[in-house]
CSV table of C-alpha atoms in Angstrom, one decimal:
chain,number,residue,atom,x,y,z
A,164,MET,CA,23.9,16.3,39.6
A,165,LEU,CA,25.4,14.8,36.9
A,166,ARG,CA,22.7,11.6,36.2
A,167,SER,CA,20.2,14.3,36.2
A,168,LEU,CA,22.0,17.1,33.6
A,169,THR,CA,22.8,13.9,31.8
A,170,ARG,CA,19.4,12.1,31.3
A,171,SER,CA,18.2,16.0,30.4
A,172,ALA,CA,21.4,15.9,28.2
A,173,VAL,CA,19.7,12.4,26.2
A,174,VAL,CA,16.4,13.4,26.8
A,175,LEU,CA,16.9,16.8,24.9
A,176,MET,CA,19.0,15.1,22.1
A,177,ALA,CA,16.3,12.1,21.6
A,178,THR,CA,14.0,15.6,20.4
A,179,VAL,CA,15.9,16.9,18.7
A,180,LEU,CA,17.7,13.6,16.5
A,181,ALA,CA,14.4,12.5,16.5
A,182,ALA,CA,12.0,12.7,13.7
A,183,PRO,CA,8.6,12.8,14.0
A,184,ILE,CA,6.8,9.1,13.8
A,185,HIS,CA,6.4,8.4,10.5
A,186,ALA,CA,6.4,5.1,8.2
A,187,GLN,CA,8.9,2.8,7.4
A,188,GLU,CA,8.1,-0.1,5.6
A,189,GLY,CA,12.4,-0.9,5.0
A,190,HIS,CA,14.3,-3.2,7.4
A,191,PRO,CA,12.6,-3.5,10.4
A,192,LEU,CA,15.4,-1.6,12.4
A,193,LYS,CA,16.1,1.5,10.4
A,194,GLY,CA,15.6,4.6,12.2
A,195,SER,CA,15.7,6.2,15.9
A,196,TRP,CA,15.0,4.1,18.8
A,197,ILE,CA,14.3,5.5,22.2
A,198,GLY,CA,13.8,3.4,25.2
A,199,VAL,CA,15.9,3.0,28.7
A,200,TRP,CA,18.3,0.5,29.7
A,201,GLU,CA,17.2,-0.5,33.5
A,202,SER,CA,20.4,0.4,35.9
A,203,ASN,CA,23.4,1.1,33.6
A,204,LYS,CA,25.1,3.0,36.4
A,205,ASP,CA,27.5,4.7,34.2
A,206,ALA,CA,25.6,6.0,31.2
A,207,GLY,CA,21.7,6.7,32.6
A,208,ASP,CA,18.7,4.5,32.6
A,209,ASP,CA,18.5,6.7,29.4
A,210,ILE,CA,19.3,5.4,25.6
A,211,LEU,CA,18.9,6.5,22.5
A,212,MET,CA,20.1,4.2,19.3
A,213,VAL,CA,20.0,5.1,15.6
A,214,LEU,CA,20.4,2.3,13.6
A,215,ASN,CA,20.5,2.0,10.0
A,216,TRP,CA,20.7,-0.8,7.3
A,217,ASP,CA,22.9,-0.6,3.9
A,218,GLY,CA,21.7,-4.2,2.5
A,219,LYS,CA,24.4,-6.0,4.2
A,220,THR,CA,25.2,-4.2,7.7
A,221,ILE,CA,22.9,-3.0,10.7
A,222,SER,CA,25.4,-0.2,11.4
A,223,GLY,CA,24.5,2.9,14.3
A,224,ILE,CA,25.0,4.7,17.3
A,225,ILE,CA,23.9,5.0,20.6
A,226,ASN,CA,23.6,8.0,22.2
A,227,PRO,CA,24.4,10.8,19.3
A,228,GLY,CA,27.1,13.6,21.1
A,229,THR,CA,30.2,13.1,22.1
A,230,ASP,CA,30.3,10.1,23.8
A,231,ASN,CA,28.1,8.1,22.1
A,232,MET,CA,28.9,4.4,21.5
A,233,LYS,CA,29.7,2.9,18.1
A,234,ILE,CA,27.8,-0.2,17.1
A,235,GLY,CA,30.0,-3.0,15.6
A,236,ASN,CA,28.3,-6.0,15.4
A,237,ALA,CA,24.2,-6.4,14.8
A,238,THR,CA,21.9,-8.5,13.6
A,239,LEU,CA,18.2,-9.3,12.7
A,240,ASP,CA,16.9,-13.0,12.9
A,241,PRO,CA,14.0,-13.1,10.6
A,242,ASN,CA,13.2,-16.5,12.2
A,243,GLY,CA,11.7,-14.8,15.5
A,244,TRP,CA,13.3,-11.4,14.9
A,245,LYS,CA,15.9,-12.3,17.4
A,246,VAL,CA,17.5,-9.2,17.4
A,247,HIS,CA,21.4,-8.4,19.2
A,248,ILE,CA,23.9,-5.7,19.4
A,249,GLU,CA,26.9,-4.8,20.7
A,250,ALA,CA,28.3,-1.8,21.1
A,251,ASP,CA,31.6,-0.6,23.0
A,252,GLY,CA,31.7,2.7,25.4
A,253,LYS,CA,33.9,4.0,28.5
A,254,ASN,CA,32.9,3.9,32.2
A,255,LYS,CA,33.0,7.1,34.6
A,256,GLN,CA,37.1,5.9,34.7
A,257,GLY,CA,37.4,6.3,31.2
A,258,GLY,CA,38.1,2.1,30.6
A,259,ALA,CA,36.8,0.1,27.9
A,260,LEU,CA,33.1,-1.6,28.7
A,261,HIS,CA,31.5,-3.0,25.8
A,262,TYR,CA,27.7,-3.7,25.8
A,263,VAL,CA,25.7,-6.5,24.0
A,264,ILE,CA,22.1,-6.0,24.1
A,265,ASP,CA,20.0,-9.3,22.9
A,266,GLY,CA,16.0,-8.4,22.3
A,267,THR,CA,13.1,-9.0,20.2
A,268,LEU,CA,11.6,-7.0,17.6
A,269,LYS,CA,7.9,-6.7,18.3
A,270,ASP,CA,5.2,-5.1,16.9
A,271,LEU,CA,6.8,-5.7,13.2
A,272,GLU,CA,4.0,-3.7,11.3
A,273,LEU,CA,4.2,-0.4,13.3
A,274,PRO,CA,6.0,2.0,13.0
A,275,THR,CA,6.4,2.1,17.0
A,276,ARG,CA,7.7,-1.1,16.8
A,277,SER,CA,9.6,-2.1,19.6
A,278,VAL,CA,12.5,-4.5,20.9
A,279,THR,CA,12.6,-5.5,24.1
A,280,GLY,CA,15.0,-7.9,26.0
A,281,THR,CA,18.6,-7.4,28.0
A,282,TRP,CA,21.5,-5.5,28.1
A,283,GLN,CA,25.2,-6.5,29.9
A,284,SER,CA,28.1,-5.3,29.6
A,285,GLN,CA,32.0,-5.5,32.4
A,286,SER,CA,30.1,-3.6,35.1
A,287,GLY,CA,26.3,-4.6,35.1
A,288,LYS,CA,23.4,-5.8,33.1
A,289,GLY,CA,19.6,-5.4,33.5
A,290,LYS,CA,16.5,-4.4,31.2
A,291,PHE,CA,16.7,-3.6,27.7
A,292,ASP,CA,12.8,-1.8,26.3
A,293,VAL,CA,13.2,0.8,23.4
A,294,ARG,CA,11.0,1.1,21.0
A,295,ARG,CA,10.8,2.8,17.4
A,296,GLN,CA,10.3,6.3,16.3
B,51,MET,CA,-45.8,2.5,0.5
B,52,THR,CA,-43.9,6.0,-1.1
B,53,HIS,CA,-40.4,3.3,-0.9
B,54,ASN,CA,-42.7,0.5,-2.5
B,55,GLN,CA,-43.1,3.7,-5.8
B,56,THR,CA,-39.7,4.6,-5.8
B,57,ARG,CA,-38.2,0.5,-5.5
B,58,ASN,CA,-40.4,-0.2,-8.4
B,59,GLN,CA,-39.4,3.2,-10.3
B,60,ARG,CA,-35.7,1.8,-9.1
B,61,ASN,CA,-36.3,-1.9,-10.3
B,62,TRP,CA,-36.8,-1.4,-13.9
B,63,TRP,CA,-33.8,-1.3,-14.1
B,64,ALA,CA,-32.7,-4.9,-12.2
B,65,VAL,CA,-34.9,-6.2,-14.6
B,66,GLY,CA,-33.9,-4.8,-18.0
B,67,CYS,CA,-30.4,-6.1,-16.9
B,68,GLY,CA,-30.9,-9.7,-17.3
B,69,VAL,CA,-28.4,-10.6,-15.1
B,70,ALA,CA,-30.3,-10.8,-11.8
B,71,ALA,CA,-30.2,-14.4,-11.8
B,72,ALA,CA,-26.5,-14.8,-12.5
B,73,LEU,CA,-25.7,-12.7,-10.3
B,74,PHE,CA,-27.8,-14.1,-7.6
B,75,LEU,CA,-26.3,-17.5,-8.3
B,76,GLY,CA,-23.1,-16.9,-9.1
B,77,SER,CA,-21.7,-13.4,-7.8
B,78,THR,CA,-18.2,-13.6,-5.4
B,79,VAL,CA,-16.8,-10.9,-3.9
B,80,ALA,CA,-15.8,-7.9,-6.1
B,81,TRP,CA,-13.2,-6.0,-6.7
B,82,ALA,CA,-12.0,-3.9,-4.0
B,83,HIS,CA,-9.6,-1.6,-4.1
B,84,HIS,CA,-7.4,-2.2,-1.6
B,85,GLU,CA,-7.5,-6.3,0.3
B,86,ILE,CA,-11.0,-6.7,2.2
B,87,ALA,CA,-9.4,-10.0,3.7
B,88,GLY,CA,-7.8,-7.8,5.9
B,89,LYS,CA,-11.1,-6.9,7.8
B,90,PHE,CA,-13.7,-9.5,6.5
B,91,ASP,CA,-12.9,-12.7,7.1
B,92,LEU,CA,-13.8,-14.7,3.7
B,93,SER,CA,-14.7,-18.0,4.9
B,94,LYS,CA,-16.9,-17.3,7.6
B,95,THR,CA,-20.2,-15.3,5.6
B,96,VAL,CA,-23.4,-13.8,7.1
B,97,ASP,CA,-26.7,-13.1,6.6
B,98,VAL,CA,-28.6,-10.0,6.8
B,99,ALA,CA,-31.5,-8.8,6.0
B,100,GLY,CA,-33.1,-5.3,7.6
B,101,ILE,CA,-35.0,-2.2,6.5
B,102,VAL,CA,-32.0,0.9,5.5
B,103,THR,CA,-31.2,3.9,8.0
B,104,HIS,CA,-28.4,5.5,6.4
B,105,VAL,CA,-26.8,5.2,2.5
B,106,ASP,CA,-23.3,7.3,3.4
B,107,TRP,CA,-22.3,7.3,-0.3
B,108,ARG,CA,-18.6,8.4,0.7
B,109,ASN,CA,-15.2,7.5,-0.1
B,110,PRO,CA,-13.4,5.5,0.7
B,111,HIS,CA,-15.8,2.8,1.2
B,112,VAL,CA,-19.7,3.4,0.8
B,113,HIS,CA,-21.5,1.9,3.6
B,114,VAL,CA,-25.7,1.2,3.7
B,115,PHE,CA,-26.5,0.5,7.4
B,116,VAL,CA,-29.8,-1.4,8.3
B,117,ASN,CA,-31.3,-2.5,11.2
B,118,VAL,CA,-31.8,-5.6,11.5
B,119,LYS,CA,-34.5,-7.8,13.6
B,120,THR,CA,-32.7,-9.7,15.8
B,121,GLY,CA,-35.4,-11.6,18.3
B,122,LYS,CA,-36.1,-9.0,20.4
B,123,GLU,CA,-33.3,-6.7,19.9
B,124,LEU,CA,-33.2,-4.4,16.3
B,125,LEU,CA,-29.7,-3.9,15.6
B,126,ASN,CA,-27.5,-1.6,12.7
B,127,TRP,CA,-25.5,-4.1,11.0
B,128,ALA,CA,-23.3,-1.5,8.8
B,129,ILE,CA,-23.1,-3.0,4.4
B,130,GLU,CA,-19.4,-2.1,3.8
B,131,LEU,CA,-19.4,-1.6,-0.5
B,132,GLU,CA,-16.3,-0.7,-2.9
B,133,SER,CA,-15.9,3.1,-3.1
B,134,PRO,CA,-18.2,5.9,-5.2
B,135,THR,CA,-15.7,6.1,-7.9
B,136,ILE,CA,-15.6,2.7,-8.8
B,137,LEU,CA,-19.1,1.9,-8.1
B,138,GLU,CA,-19.8,5.2,-10.7
B,139,MET,CA,-18.3,3.5,-13.3
B,140,ASP,CA,-20.5,0.5,-12.9
B,141,GLY,CA,-22.9,2.1,-13.3
B,142,TRP,CA,-24.1,2.7,-9.7
B,143,ASN,CA,-25.5,5.7,-8.0
B,144,SER,CA,-26.1,6.9,-4.8
B,145,ASN,CA,-29.7,6.5,-5.3
B,146,ASN,CA,-29.7,3.2,-6.3
B,147,LEU,CA,-31.2,2.9,-2.1
B,148,ARG,CA,-32.7,4.9,0.3
B,149,PRO,CA,-33.6,4.2,4.3
B,150,GLY,CA,-36.4,2.4,4.6
B,151,ASP,CA,-35.7,-0.1,2.0
B,152,ALA,CA,-36.3,-3.6,2.7
B,153,ILE,CA,-32.8,-5.7,1.7
B,154,ALA,CA,-30.5,-8.4,2.5
B,155,VAL,CA,-27.0,-9.4,2.0
B,156,LYS,CA,-25.0,-12.2,2.5
B,157,GLY,CA,-21.3,-11.6,2.7
B,158,PRO,CA,-17.9,-12.3,5.2
B,159,ARG,CA,-18.4,-11.0,8.3
B,160,ALA,CA,-15.5,-8.7,10.0
B,161,ARG,CA,-13.3,-10.4,11.0
B,162,ASP,CA,-13.2,-8.6,14.4
B,163,GLY,CA,-16.8,-9.6,14.6
B,164,SER,CA,-18.2,-6.3,14.4
B,165,ARG,CA,-21.6,-6.1,12.8
B,166,GLN,CA,-19.8,-5.2,9.7
B,167,VAL,CA,-20.6,-7.3,6.5
B,168,TRP,CA,-19.4,-7.0,2.7
B,169,GLY,CA,-21.4,-6.2,-0.1
B,170,GLY,CA,-19.2,-6.6,-2.8
B,171,ASP,CA,-21.9,-6.7,-5.1
B,172,GLU,CA,-24.7,-9.3,-3.4
B,173,VAL,CA,-26.6,-6.7,-1.8
B,174,ARG,CA,-30.6,-7.6,-3.1
B,175,PHE,CA,-34.7,-6.6,-2.3
B,176,THR,CA,-35.4,-8.3,0.3
B,177,GLU,CA,-39.0,-8.2,-1.7
B,178,THR,CA,-37.8,-8.9,-5.3
B,179,GLY,CA,-34.9,-10.7,-4.9
B,180,LEU,CA,-33.3,-8.2,-7.7
B,181,PRO,CA,-30.0,-7.1,-7.4
B,182,VAL,CA,-29.9,-3.2,-5.6
B,183,PHE,CA,-27.2,-2.5,-7.8
B,184,PRO,CA,-28.1,-4.4,-10.8
B,185,ALA,CA,-25.1,-3.8,-13.3
B,186,LYS,CA,-22.4,-5.7,-13.6
B,187,LEU,CA,-19.2,-5.5,-12.1
B,188,HIS,CA,-16.1,-4.8,-14.5
B,189,PRO,CA,-18.7,-5.8,-18.2
B,190,SER,CA,-15.9,-7.5,-20.3
B,191,ARG,CA,-14.2,-6.1,-22.4
B,192,ALA,CA,-15.0,-6.2,-26.2
B,193,ALA,CA,-12.0,-7.1,-29.0
B,194,ALA,CA,-11.3,-3.9,-31.0
B,195,ALA,CA,-10.0,-4.6,-33.9
B,196,SER,CA,-5.9,-4.1,-33.7
B,197,ARG,CA,-4.8,-0.8,-34.9
B,198,PRO,CA,-2.0,0.7,-34.8
B,199,ALA,CA,-0.3,2.9,-32.0
B,200,PRO,CA,-0.5,6.8,-33.2
B,201,ARG,CA,3.3,8.8,-33.8
B,202,GLY,CA,3.5,12.1,-31.7
B,203,PRO,CA,4.7,14.5,-34.3
B,204,ASP,CA,8.8,13.4,-33.0
B,205,GLY,CA,7.8,9.9,-34.2
B,206,HIS,CA,8.0,7.6,-30.8
B,207,PRO,CA,4.9,6.3,-29.7
B,208,ALA,CA,2.6,8.8,-28.2
B,209,LEU,CA,1.7,7.1,-24.8
B,210,GLY,CA,-1.1,9.4,-24.3
B,211,GLY,CA,-3.9,11.2,-26.3
B,212,LEU,CA,-2.1,13.7,-28.9
B,213,THR,CA,-5.5,15.7,-28.4
B,214,PRO,CA,-8.5,16.3,-26.2
B,215,ALA,CA,-11.0,14.6,-28.2
B,216,GLY,CA,-8.2,11.4,-28.6
B,217,GLN,CA,-8.1,11.6,-24.2
B,218,GLY,CA,-7.1,8.0,-22.6
B,219,TYR,CA,-5.5,6.5,-19.8
B,220,TRP,CA,-4.3,3.0,-19.3
B,221,THR,CA,-6.2,0.5,-17.4
B,222,ASP,CA,-7.1,-3.1,-16.5
B,223,PRO,CA,-3.3,-4.1,-15.7
B,224,SER,CA,-3.0,-8.2,-17.2
B,225,LYS,CA,-1.2,-9.1,-13.7
B,226,THR,CA,-1.9,-6.8,-10.5
B,227,ALA,CA,0.6,-8.4,-8.5
B,228,LEU,CA,4.5,-8.0,-8.5
B,229,VAL,CA,5.6,-12.1,-9.2
B,230,GLU,CA,9.0,-12.2,-11.0
B,231,ASP,CA,8.8,-12.7,-14.8
B,232,GLY,CA,8.8,-17.3,-14.5
B,233,VAL,CA,7.4,-17.3,-11.3
B,234,ASP,CA,4.6,-19.5,-11.3
B,235,VAL,CA,2.4,-18.5,-7.6
B,236,LYS,CA,-1.3,-17.4,-7.9
B,237,THR,CA,-2.7,-14.6,-6.0
B,238,ASP,CA,-5.2,-12.9,-5.7
B,239,GLU,CA,-6.3,-9.1,-7.1
B,240,TRP,CA,-4.2,-7.3,-4.0
B,241,GLY,CA,-1.0,-9.4,-3.9
B,242,LEU,CA,-2.4,-12.2,-0.9
B,243,LEU,CA,-1.0,-15.8,-2.1
B,244,THR,CA,-3.2,-18.5,-2.4
B,245,SER,CA,-0.4,-20.4,-0.4
B,246,LEU,CA,2.0,-19.0,2.0
B,247,THR,CA,4.1,-21.5,1.1
B,248,ASP,CA,5.5,-19.4,-2.2
B,249,ALA,CA,6.4,-16.9,-1.0
B,250,GLY,CA,10.1,-17.4,-0.9
B,251,LYS,CA,9.5,-18.2,-4.8
B,252,VAL,CA,7.6,-14.9,-5.5
B,253,ALA,CA,11.3,-12.9,-6.2
B,254,PRO,CA,14.2,-13.2,-5.0
B,255,MET,CA,14.4,-11.3,-0.9
B,256,GLN,CA,17.0,-11.5,1.3
B,257,PRO,CA,15.9,-13.0,4.9
B,258,TRP,CA,14.4,-9.9,6.7
B,259,ALA,CA,13.1,-8.7,3.8
B,260,LEU,CA,10.9,-12.6,2.9
B,261,GLY,CA,10.7,-12.4,6.8
B,262,VAL,CA,8.4,-8.5,6.6
B,263,TYR,CA,7.0,-10.3,2.9
B,264,ARG,CA,5.1,-13.2,4.7
B,265,HIS,CA,4.6,-11.4,7.7
B,266,ARG,CA,2.5,-9.1,6.0
B,267,GLN,CA,0.9,-11.5,4.2
B,268,GLU,CA,0.1,-13.7,6.9
B,269,ARG,CA,-1.4,-9.9,8.1
B,270,MET,CA,-3.4,-10.6,5.3
B,271,LEU,CA,-2.3,-7.3,3.8
B,272,ARG,CA,-4.4,-5.2,6.4
B,273,ASP,CA,-1.1,-3.2,7.3
B,274,ASP,CA,-1.2,-1.2,3.5
B,275,PRO,CA,0.0,2.1,4.4
B,276,MET,CA,-2.2,3.3,1.1
B,277,TYR,CA,-5.6,2.1,2.8
B,278,LEU,CA,-4.2,2.7,6.1
B,279,ASN,CA,-2.2,6.2,6.1
B,280,CYS,CA,-3.4,7.0,2.4
B,281,LYS,CA,0.2,6.7,1.1
B,282,PRO,CA,0.8,6.9,-2.5
B,283,PRO,CA,1.1,3.9,-4.9
B,284,GLY,CA,5.1,4.8,-5.5
B,285,GLY,CA,7.2,2.7,-8.1
B,286,PRO,CA,5.1,-1.1,-10.2
B,287,ARG,CA,1.7,0.2,-7.6
B,288,GLN,CA,1.5,3.2,-9.6
B,289,TYR,CA,0.9,0.4,-12.6
B,290,GLN,CA,-1.4,-2.3,-10.8
B,291,SER,CA,-5.0,-0.3,-10.2
B,292,ARG,CA,-7.4,0.0,-11.9
B,293,LEU,CA,-8.0,2.9,-11.7
B,294,GLY,CA,-5.5,3.7,-13.8
B,295,VAL,CA,-2.7,5.8,-15.0
B,296,GLU,CA,-2.5,9.2,-17.9
B,297,PHE,CA,0.3,9.8,-19.8
B,298,VAL,CA,0.9,13.6,-20.3
B,299,GLU,CA,3.7,14.4,-23.0
B,300,ASP,CA,5.0,18.1,-22.7
B,301,ARG,CA,7.4,18.1,-25.4
B,302,ALA,CA,8.1,21.6,-26.0
B,303,ARG,CA,9.6,21.0,-21.9
B,304,GLN,CA,10.6,17.9,-22.4
B,305,ARG,CA,8.8,15.8,-19.5
B,306,ILE,CA,6.1,13.5,-19.0
B,307,PHE,CA,3.3,13.6,-16.3
B,308,VAL,CA,2.4,9.8,-15.4
B,309,LEU,CA,-1.1,10.9,-13.6
B,310,MET,CA,-2.9,8.6,-11.4
B,311,GLY,CA,-6.3,7.3,-10.6
B,312,SER,CA,-5.7,5.7,-7.8
B,313,GLY,CA,-3.8,7.6,-4.2
B,314,ASN,CA,-5.4,10.2,-4.7
B,315,HIS,CA,-4.8,11.6,-7.6
B,316,ASN,CA,-0.9,12.0,-7.6
B,317,TYR,CA,1.7,12.3,-10.8
B,318,ARG,CA,5.3,12.1,-11.1
B,319,ILE,CA,7.4,13.9,-13.8
B,320,VAL,CA,9.9,11.8,-16.0
B,321,TYR,CA,12.1,14.2,-17.0
B,322,MET,CA,13.2,13.8,-20.7
B,323,ASP,CA,16.4,16.2,-20.7
B,324,GLN,CA,18.4,13.2,-19.0
B,325,SER,CA,19.0,16.4,-15.9
B,326,ARG,CA,17.4,14.0,-12.8
B,327,LYS,CA,16.0,17.3,-11.5
B,328,THR,CA,16.1,16.7,-7.5
B,329,GLY,CA,14.7,19.1,-4.9
B,330,LEU,CA,11.3,19.7,-6.5
B,331,VAL,CA,8.5,19.2,-3.7
B,332,THR,CA,10.2,20.2,-0.7
B,333,GLY,CA,13.4,22.2,-2.2
B,334,ASP,CA,15.2,19.7,-0.1
B,335,ASP,CA,17.7,18.2,-2.3
B,336,ASP,CA,18.6,15.4,-0.4
B,337,ASN,CA,14.8,14.9,0.5
B,338,PRO,CA,13.6,10.3,-0.6
B,339,LEU,CA,10.5,10.3,-2.7
B,340,TYR,CA,7.2,8.5,-3.1
B,341,PHE,CA,8.3,8.6,-6.7
B,342,GLY,CA,11.8,8.8,-6.7
B,343,ARG,CA,13.6,10.8,-9.1
B,344,SER,CA,13.3,10.0,-12.9
B,345,SER,CA,15.1,10.6,-16.4
B,346,GLY,CA,13.7,8.9,-19.5
B,347,LYS,CA,14.8,7.7,-23.0
B,348,TRP,CA,13.5,6.4,-25.9
B,349,GLU,CA,15.1,3.1,-27.0
B,350,GLY,CA,13.8,2.7,-30.3
B,351,ASP,CA,9.6,2.5,-29.8
B,352,THR,CA,10.2,2.0,-26.1
B,353,LEU,CA,10.5,4.7,-23.5
B,354,VAL,CA,13.0,4.2,-20.8
B,355,VAL,CA,12.5,5.0,-17.6
B,356,ASP,CA,15.8,5.1,-14.7
B,357,THR,CA,14.7,5.7,-11.1
B,358,ILE,CA,16.3,6.3,-8.0
B,359,GLY,CA,15.7,8.6,-4.4
B,360,PHE,CA,12.9,6.9,-2.6
B,361,ASN,CA,11.7,7.1,0.7
B,362,GLU,CA,10.7,4.0,2.3
B,363,ASP,CA,7.1,4.7,3.4
B,364,PHE,CA,4.9,3.4,1.1
B,365,TRP,CA,4.5,-0.3,-0.3
B,366,PHE,CA,6.2,-0.1,-4.1
B,367,THR,CA,3.5,-3.2,-4.7
B,368,ASN,CA,0.4,-5.1,-4.6
B,369,GLY,CA,1.2,-7.4,-1.9
B,370,GLY,CA,3.7,-6.0,0.5
B,371,LEU,CA,6.9,-6.3,-1.0
B,372,PRO,CA,9.5,-4.6,1.0
B,373,HIS,CA,12.2,-2.4,-0.6
B,374,THR,CA,14.6,0.5,0.8
B,375,SER,CA,15.9,3.8,0.1
B,376,GLN,CA,18.4,1.8,-2.0
B,377,LEU,CA,15.7,1.2,-4.8
B,378,HIS,CA,16.2,2.2,-8.7
B,379,LEU,CA,14.0,0.9,-11.2
B,380,VAL,CA,14.7,0.4,-14.8
B,381,GLU,CA,11.1,1.3,-16.4
B,382,ARG,CA,10.1,0.3,-20.1
B,383,PHE,CA,6.9,1.4,-21.8
B,384,THR,CA,5.9,-0.7,-25.1
B,385,ARG,CA,3.3,0.6,-27.3
B,386,SER,CA,2.5,-2.1,-29.2
B,387,ASP,CA,-0.6,-1.2,-30.5
B,388,PHE,CA,-3.1,1.6,-30.0
B,389,ASP,CA,-4.7,-0.2,-27.0
B,390,THR,CA,-1.7,-2.4,-25.5
B,391,LEU,CA,1.1,-0.3,-23.3
B,392,ARG,CA,3.2,-3.1,-22.3
B,393,TYR,CA,5.0,-2.5,-19.4
B,394,GLN,CA,8.3,-4.6,-17.7
B,395,VAL,CA,9.9,-3.3,-14.5
B,396,GLN,CA,13.9,-3.8,-13.8
B,397,VAL,CA,14.0,-4.2,-9.8
B,398,ASP,CA,17.6,-3.0,-8.4
B,399,ASP,CA,17.9,-2.9,-4.5
B,400,PRO,CA,20.3,-4.4,-3.0
B,401,GLY,CA,18.7,-3.8,0.5
B,402,ALA,CA,15.9,-6.0,0.0
B,403,TYR,CA,16.8,-8.6,-2.7
B,404,THR,CA,19.9,-10.8,-3.4
B,405,ARG,CA,19.7,-9.5,-7.5
B,406,ASN,CA,18.2,-8.0,-9.8
B,407,TRP,CA,14.8,-9.1,-11.2
B,408,SER,CA,11.9,-8.0,-13.8
B,409,ALA,CA,8.4,-8.6,-13.9
B,410,SER,CA,6.0,-7.5,-17.0
B,411,TRP,CA,2.5,-7.1,-17.8
B,412,THR,CA,-0.6,-5.5,-20.4
B,413,MET,CA,-2.3,-2.4,-19.7
B,414,LYS,CA,-6.0,-1.5,-22.4
B,415,TRP,CA,-5.9,1.9,-23.5
B,416,ASN,CA,-9.5,3.3,-22.1
B,417,GLY,CA,-11.0,6.0,-23.7
B,418,GLY,CA,-11.6,9.7,-21.9
B,419,SER,CA,-10.1,10.7,-18.6
B,420,VAL,CA,-8.3,9.1,-16.1
B,421,PRO,CA,-11.0,8.9,-12.7
B,422,PHE,CA,-11.3,10.9,-9.6
B,423,TYR,CA,-9.9,8.6,-6.2
B,424,PHE,CA,-9.8,10.4,-2.9
B,425,CYS,CA,-8.2,8.4,-0.5
B,426,GLN,CA,-9.6,9.4,3.5
B,427,ASN,CA,-8.3,7.9,5.9
B,428,ASN,CA,-9.2,7.6,9.5
B,429,ARG,CA,-12.2,5.8,7.9
B,430,PRO,CA,-12.2,2.5,7.4
């Protein structure tokens, strides 16, 4: 039940927050990303990321809302377009979780480019797959 | 019979042109309003000869369809030409060809293997070998005696016509790719590098920006949003088109309109009252724009325009150099004589570049109004 509500909330947030797909010819990671981090028992399978670029740092949040996770360390390596993202969240008991996401940016030329790879935290790991909205 | 009569009536023009032989032997891929190498493989030419079935004289590109006998099959090929606007500027028209005419073309074939060939100025009548479109592309401009720049009532050089009869626009940019001043790299007219190893020399890009630029170059600029999605040519790109720009100075309201011949006849407004207006397009003051928000002032005989507030939905230059919403441009326009406008731009974008950098070129005066061109997307 709770998982279902969480999923619905994420979808609702995605609907409200994600602008219609439009071109993004600046920094490739900037924008809203929606997808899944499979088998995430703490945050649910669905994920929404909002990323920004200020010229030096990639910043952003995961699953915007009262329980959002702030991205503390993120990098993009143009050699192979490797993406590394770290964020801090909490498990259902309120304990601290540190997420590490590693993936590869694909379809760079498209506004609907994607990042696929893996996620892991102290409580699990799985496939990571998000697409820019 | 009818076709022969029609063809004969049209051929006199071709014969009178006197350039057929030179075109036949020496013509190359014609200027295009976007990079054709993305769609056509310039290293693989194909000979196509057949009977015209349809002439589609529409933007963004004219297509001539021909039936080509291939063994026992009759296959329909598409010969792609420039836009009607540009063809008509060069003296071509939709009556040069009619269904039933026998023509031949030698040109680069489509990369995807489809039956499409870029015609450029290589389309010829099979029977005579004469070009269908006899006017030479872009006849060279006759050298004019130097004349002083006209001045408006405020004493500054006039960037546009002072009277309806004196209307004109700026075209024939001396550079069509944005490359930092002092850097020597070779590109084609659409900014495609002759050698990809020069990518890092073009401008002081951050690593991600260089990666994006290389990716766009490797894909032959085929993802250009101005071509794919008819996005406006914001930033310096508006001064890199042969279709030109026209300045209309509204001194009473302290603003200058810059009308573009390319990009759907877009325009930008330069406010001369130092107010940098916001919220003019949608009422949203925070809405970043394709042309940003510009404030101008005169420094001697040079118009200096300071612009911020760009969105990231377009390429701000031919060749695909990236930019971010932090882009800040300082443009300088100097009409050094009647026929010459010097354009200099300083690029300040800490989101994409490691330092400020500049580029400059000149444009030439052309009498008349800036040509119309309307892009239509979803029609390659």
